[in-house]
Amino acid sequence: MDGLRLRMTIHPYCERYGMATVSLKVHDLLNYTAIDPMVQRKLSSSQRKKIVHYVQERELDHIFFGPVTLSLRDVSAFAKEEDHLVLLHGSKLSILDGQHRIQALGHSNEKMQKESKKYEREVMKLKVKCRKLPENNELREELEQTEGLLAQLESRRLDLLESELSVQLYIGLGEEEEKQLFGDINSKVQLVSKELGHAFDGSDPLNTVIQQVADYNELLKAAGIESRNNLTAFNKNYTCYSWLYATASMLYSGKMQPSYELARRIRKDPAVHIELLHQFMNTILPQMPEQPGLTSFISSSRVMQEAIALYAHGYLVQDNGTYKGDWVSCLNILKHVDWTHNNEHLAEKLGRMDNGKLNLIHEKSLRKHLIVVDYLNEFI
């Protein structure tokens, strides 16, 4: 019988419905799911784009997404076989939770297919050229390389389609029940703190860098790293994981958020980036106050921490994007900095707040960062 085989047990749910947990491969999810606009919110192209980038940049061939929630309204779409159920060909499972993940997986598959076809056309052209010029070794080598790239891409695409996602399947729900379930799922969600993501998420290579430095840099551990998502006036810790993440990104790329190019560079040589951040922390912290996280010192400001990294970026990165070997000497000027809020040079440039402290409130732009960088360059 044509259709999707499901080895699962349906359990009674609220006496009227059924519920089952099953593992489905990505290609089955793409073929047997649909989005009901009356139940789902509008698809966010930016959210899908982020997931597509994650899928394409991942290190492992398989993906590890959390469970998705599906619904089958028409129970007659199931057929009973001896030891399994069959979802009849042409039937669709409605997506209640996970539309962006499923859509991103389908979009990634399509992009990889297009890329494969491009390489297939290139292979055909090279084969024709090789037949015309059988003695040309360069053409043969180019053909072998292109065939190798095509094989790798297809293998990665097929591995993606063979990946499995856990599915929570509800059976017999009507449109109103699906709307209620969708609302319950998405209104009761407790978002994970950014600090927990930076501290434990290993899918982002920059996270692995700051985790290593946070665990093993003795000076940074002594200065203190806060595990909450912000630092309060009563806090004595020097930084937190989200600040450290932005500082590291600023050091390597001059931007608050890392680009995918930077992510590729870190994956290629993580040890170098870990060592660079170690060198940065080991150079700046001894030149700061004994407790740099106290609010009486401007070293506790996120703007200052990121601006120092932005200043160092100008001496670390060469025009061709490679890293210099003698860059840390640029940080010796920090010994001349007045780390108190009595710093009149910075007061003239940044202004003061009502409480008399320097205006170091963090903004989305780099305006204040660049002012601090100009101030530091004056010591050279």
XYZ file of C-alpha atoms in Angstrom:
380
model
C 0.000 0.000 0.000
C 1.360 3.395 -1.035
C 1.911 5.905 1.720
C 4.009 6.697 4.761
C 4.652 3.772 7.106
C 4.402 4.715 10.782
C 5.421 2.311 13.516
C 3.759 3.947 16.495
C 1.165 3.460 19.188
C -1.763 5.866 19.400
C -2.685 6.735 22.986
C -6.058 8.183 24.035
C -5.963 11.942 24.619
C -8.733 13.827 26.444
C -11.025 10.831 25.772
C -11.880 12.116 22.285
C -8.561 12.380 20.469
C -5.390 10.426 19.921
C -1.730 11.242 20.457
C 1.466 9.468 19.366
C 5.198 10.073 19.299
C 7.116 8.970 16.224
C 10.413 9.654 14.482
C 10.171 10.893 10.875
C 12.870 11.462 8.309
C 13.242 14.918 6.826
C 12.171 13.818 3.327
C 8.940 12.376 4.780
C 8.249 15.593 6.668
C 8.681 17.556 3.445
C 6.363 15.225 1.493
C 3.616 14.694 4.050
C 3.203 18.025 5.872
C 1.328 21.201 5.035
C 0.707 24.582 6.678
C -2.861 25.663 7.425
C -2.841 29.505 7.383
C -5.997 29.530 9.514
C -4.073 27.876 12.354
C -0.483 29.045 11.838
C 0.991 32.527 12.085
C 2.549 34.132 9.016
C 5.867 32.584 7.980
C 8.836 34.792 8.941
C 11.344 34.860 6.087
C 14.068 36.211 8.404
C 13.549 33.379 10.890
C 13.628 30.810 8.094
C 16.779 32.420 6.693
C 18.547 32.096 10.055
C 17.705 28.388 10.231
C 18.822 27.864 6.613
C 22.177 29.445 7.469
C 22.466 27.168 10.505
C 21.698 24.089 8.393
C 24.275 25.079 5.771
C 26.995 26.018 8.272
C 26.630 23.034 10.594
C 29.694 20.827 11.109
C 27.859 17.490 11.311
C 26.042 16.007 8.312
C 22.892 15.337 10.314
C 20.749 17.982 12.007
C 19.505 17.849 15.597
C 16.312 19.894 15.896
C 13.837 19.715 18.731
C 10.496 17.899 18.251
C 7.832 19.299 15.937
C 4.096 19.104 16.551
C 1.775 17.843 13.795
C -1.940 17.165 13.526
C -4.061 14.767 11.451
C -7.719 15.785 11.358
C -9.048 12.983 9.159
C -8.624 9.640 10.937
C -9.693 7.800 7.770
C -6.346 8.813 6.201
C -4.813 5.988 8.262
C -4.807 2.393 7.050
C -3.990 -0.534 9.333
C -1.356 -3.051 8.341
C -0.181 -6.049 10.380
C 2.431 -4.324 12.522
C 2.179 -0.665 11.504
C -0.074 2.131 10.299
C 0.072 3.721 6.840
C -0.682 7.362 6.161
C -2.287 7.108 2.737
C -0.560 8.689 -0.243
C -1.747 12.270 -0.786
C -2.685 12.801 2.872
C -1.113 15.727 4.725
C -0.216 16.347 8.358
C -0.898 19.888 9.500
C 2.078 21.654 11.121
C 1.204 23.139 14.499
C 4.715 23.858 15.751
C 7.920 23.743 13.697
C 6.901 25.371 10.402
C 10.076 27.456 10.198
C 12.311 24.429 10.780
C 10.500 22.301 8.202
C 10.367 25.129 5.656
C 14.084 25.852 6.203
C 14.952 22.181 5.651
C 12.996 22.176 2.386
C 14.619 25.422 1.274
C 18.084 24.053 2.108
C 17.382 20.905 0.103
C 16.279 22.993 -2.897
C 19.392 25.176 -2.734
C 21.646 22.119 -2.560
C 19.792 20.547 -5.496
C 20.340 23.692 -7.587
C 24.009 23.704 -6.665
C 24.297 20.009 -7.579
C 22.726 20.654 -10.986
C 25.229 23.446 -11.573
C 28.104 21.052 -10.834
C 26.459 18.357 -13.002
C 26.403 20.743 -15.956
C 30.037 21.621 -15.291
C 30.955 17.928 -15.173
C 29.240 17.312 -18.528
C 31.127 20.214 -20.124
C 34.442 18.979 -18.738
C 33.786 15.434 -19.972
C 33.205 16.754 -23.492
C 36.432 18.775 -23.303
C 38.334 15.734 -22.017
C 37.111 13.651 -24.934
C 38.333 16.322 -27.337
C 41.646 16.807 -25.514
C 42.459 13.412 -23.911
C 46.104 14.384 -23.302
C 45.249 17.475 -21.249
C 46.092 16.559 -17.613
C 44.775 19.849 -16.221
C 41.325 19.167 -17.641
C 41.303 15.649 -16.170
C 42.296 16.999 -12.751
C 39.608 19.689 -12.931
C 37.050 17.029 -13.862
C 38.057 14.845 -10.911
C 37.838 17.787 -8.500
C 34.417 18.841 -9.807
C 33.104 15.267 -9.611
C 34.433 15.078 -6.053
C 32.651 18.322 -5.084
C 29.430 17.042 -6.660
C 29.680 13.738 -4.764
C 30.317 15.550 -1.464
C 27.392 17.918 -1.989
C 24.987 15.116 -2.905
C 26.160 13.021 0.039
C 25.551 15.962 2.397
C 22.114 16.614 0.885
C 21.075 12.969 1.196
C 22.344 12.862 4.786
C 20.185 15.904 5.505
C 17.099 14.215 4.020
C 17.814 11.041 6.015
C 18.066 12.934 9.311
C 15.216 12.217 11.688
C 13.095 14.555 13.764
C 10.957 13.602 16.704
C 7.259 14.274 16.062
C 4.403 14.744 18.503
C 1.348 13.756 16.468
C -2.215 14.665 17.486
C -5.048 12.774 15.775
C -8.650 13.852 15.323
C -8.344 17.502 16.309
C -10.578 20.033 14.553
C -9.552 23.512 13.416
C -10.594 25.150 16.694
C -8.692 22.572 18.775
C -5.604 23.081 16.597
C -5.797 26.849 17.115
C -6.058 26.323 20.860
C -3.117 23.917 20.894
C -1.013 26.287 18.773
C -1.781 29.110 21.197
C -0.943 26.976 24.219
C 2.391 25.888 22.731
C 3.537 29.355 21.731
C 2.168 31.439 24.597
C 3.561 29.304 27.416
C 7.129 29.110 26.093
C 9.899 30.250 28.446
C 12.732 31.567 26.289
C 16.241 30.414 27.146
C 18.520 33.116 28.516
C 21.137 34.382 26.081
C 23.748 33.709 28.735
C 22.832 30.010 28.808
C 23.018 29.896 25.023
C 26.487 31.446 24.937
C 27.667 29.293 27.840
C 26.464 25.923 26.529
C 25.481 26.130 22.841
C 28.269 24.631 20.735
C 26.653 25.090 17.314
C 28.068 28.629 17.095
C 31.882 28.378 16.827
C 32.340 31.735 18.565
C 30.542 30.274 21.594
C 33.121 27.481 21.784
C 35.894 30.099 21.784
C 34.473 32.158 24.654
C 33.579 29.004 26.586
C 37.191 27.827 26.427
C 38.539 31.205 27.496
C 35.944 31.561 30.265
C 36.858 28.112 31.634
C 40.641 28.388 31.520
C 41.708 32.049 31.651
C 42.655 32.610 35.281
C 42.654 36.417 35.084
C 39.190 36.480 33.531
C 37.835 34.022 36.095
C 39.228 36.202 38.890
C 37.619 39.303 37.372
C 34.310 37.413 37.205
C 31.842 36.297 34.529
C 28.142 36.738 35.261
C 25.817 33.928 34.183
C 22.700 36.134 34.082
C 21.704 38.145 31.020
C 22.749 41.523 32.430
C 24.979 43.107 35.036
C 23.366 45.171 37.791
C 24.763 48.061 39.813
C 25.338 45.680 42.736
C 27.270 43.202 40.633
C 31.049 42.844 40.996
C 31.690 40.627 37.985
C 33.666 42.174 35.166
C 31.609 40.813 32.252
C 28.911 38.318 31.223
C 28.769 35.798 28.389
C 26.800 37.998 25.984
C 29.249 40.895 26.522
C 32.185 38.531 26.088
C 30.615 37.217 22.880
C 30.288 40.743 21.431
C 33.802 41.655 22.616
C 35.327 38.611 20.905
C 33.400 39.352 17.706
C 34.639 42.962 17.832
C 38.226 41.797 18.285
C 38.146 39.402 15.314
C 35.891 41.293 12.893
C 35.277 44.831 14.156
C 31.531 44.094 14.406
C 29.245 43.315 17.361
C 27.802 40.231 15.669
C 30.007 37.676 13.886
C 29.590 37.144 10.175
C 29.388 33.710 8.568
C 32.834 34.367 7.126
C 34.193 34.749 10.665
C 32.383 31.569 11.717
C 34.116 29.680 8.895
C 37.500 31.094 9.909
C 36.977 30.008 13.518
C 35.906 26.502 12.461
C 38.988 26.247 10.286
C 41.372 27.107 13.136
C 39.646 27.410 16.548
C 42.912 27.131 18.499
C 44.256 30.355 16.971
C 41.130 32.306 17.910
C 41.109 30.903 21.435
C 44.744 31.925 21.863
C 44.057 35.439 20.513
C 41.275 35.978 23.049
C 43.504 34.612 25.839
C 46.222 37.092 24.829
C 43.689 39.930 24.761
C 42.412 39.189 28.277
C 45.881 38.531 29.703
C 47.053 41.926 28.417
C 44.149 44.220 29.309
C 43.081 42.911 32.728
C 46.398 43.560 34.557
C 46.175 47.198 33.423
C 42.686 47.685 34.840
C 41.638 48.235 38.476
C 41.898 45.272 40.842
C 38.128 44.777 40.621
C 37.327 46.013 37.097
C 33.662 45.035 37.374
C 32.795 47.611 40.041
C 30.518 50.330 38.685
C 32.838 53.003 40.111
C 35.196 52.122 37.236
C 34.485 52.671 33.545
C 36.094 49.285 32.860
C 32.772 47.754 33.967
C 31.018 49.367 30.997
C 30.107 47.208 28.008
C 30.948 50.116 25.706
C 34.489 50.309 27.106
C 35.078 46.557 26.882
C 33.878 46.377 23.279
C 35.664 49.613 22.311
C 39.005 48.279 23.586
C 38.452 45.174 21.428
C 37.570 47.390 18.445
C 40.756 49.391 19.030
C 42.804 46.149 19.165
C 41.089 44.882 15.997
C 42.773 47.667 14.036
C 46.184 46.309 15.043
C 45.332 42.613 14.913
C 43.808 42.205 11.450
C 45.753 42.976 8.287
C 44.231 44.224 5.042
C 44.123 40.687 3.620
C 42.172 39.437 6.641
C 45.044 37.521 8.276
C 46.182 38.091 11.865
C 49.418 39.794 12.891
C 51.803 38.243 15.396
C 52.858 41.332 17.379
C 49.514 43.006 17.896
C 49.226 42.856 21.734
C 51.786 45.645 22.170
C 49.086 48.099 21.059
C 47.270 47.455 24.349
C 50.115 48.802 26.485
C 48.586 52.279 26.204
C 45.836 51.146 28.621
C 48.224 51.877 31.519
C 47.644 55.590 30.801
C 43.837 55.375 31.046
C 42.014 56.943 33.995
C 39.497 54.207 34.790
C 37.370 56.387 37.088
C 34.399 58.529 36.145
C 36.586 61.573 36.820
C 38.149 61.058 33.381
C 37.679 64.566 31.979
C 39.011 63.710 28.504
C 36.240 61.164 27.979
C 33.707 63.441 29.707
C 34.316 66.061 27.019
C 33.755 63.502 24.285
C 30.878 61.459 25.781
C 29.225 63.832 28.247
C 27.921 63.024 31.698
C 24.611 61.686 32.979
C 22.510 63.245 35.744
C 24.339 61.207 38.399
C 27.689 62.638 37.277
C 28.971 59.433 35.664
C 30.227 59.244 32.098
C 27.538 58.572 29.512
C 28.526 55.018 28.607
C 25.016 53.676 28.020
C 25.248 50.980 25.353
C 23.672 51.718 21.968
C 23.107 49.656 18.827
C 25.413 51.928 16.839
C 29.191 52.131 17.242
C 29.178 55.906 17.778
C 30.444 55.753 21.379
C 32.808 52.902 20.577
C 34.509 55.001 17.916
C 34.800 57.948 20.325
C 36.593 55.702 22.832
C 38.839 54.313 20.066
C 39.818 57.886 19.098
C 40.540 58.586 22.763
C 42.807 55.525 23.023
C 44.632 56.438 19.833
C 45.613 59.750 21.444
C 48.014 57.845 23.760
C 50.042 56.474 20.863
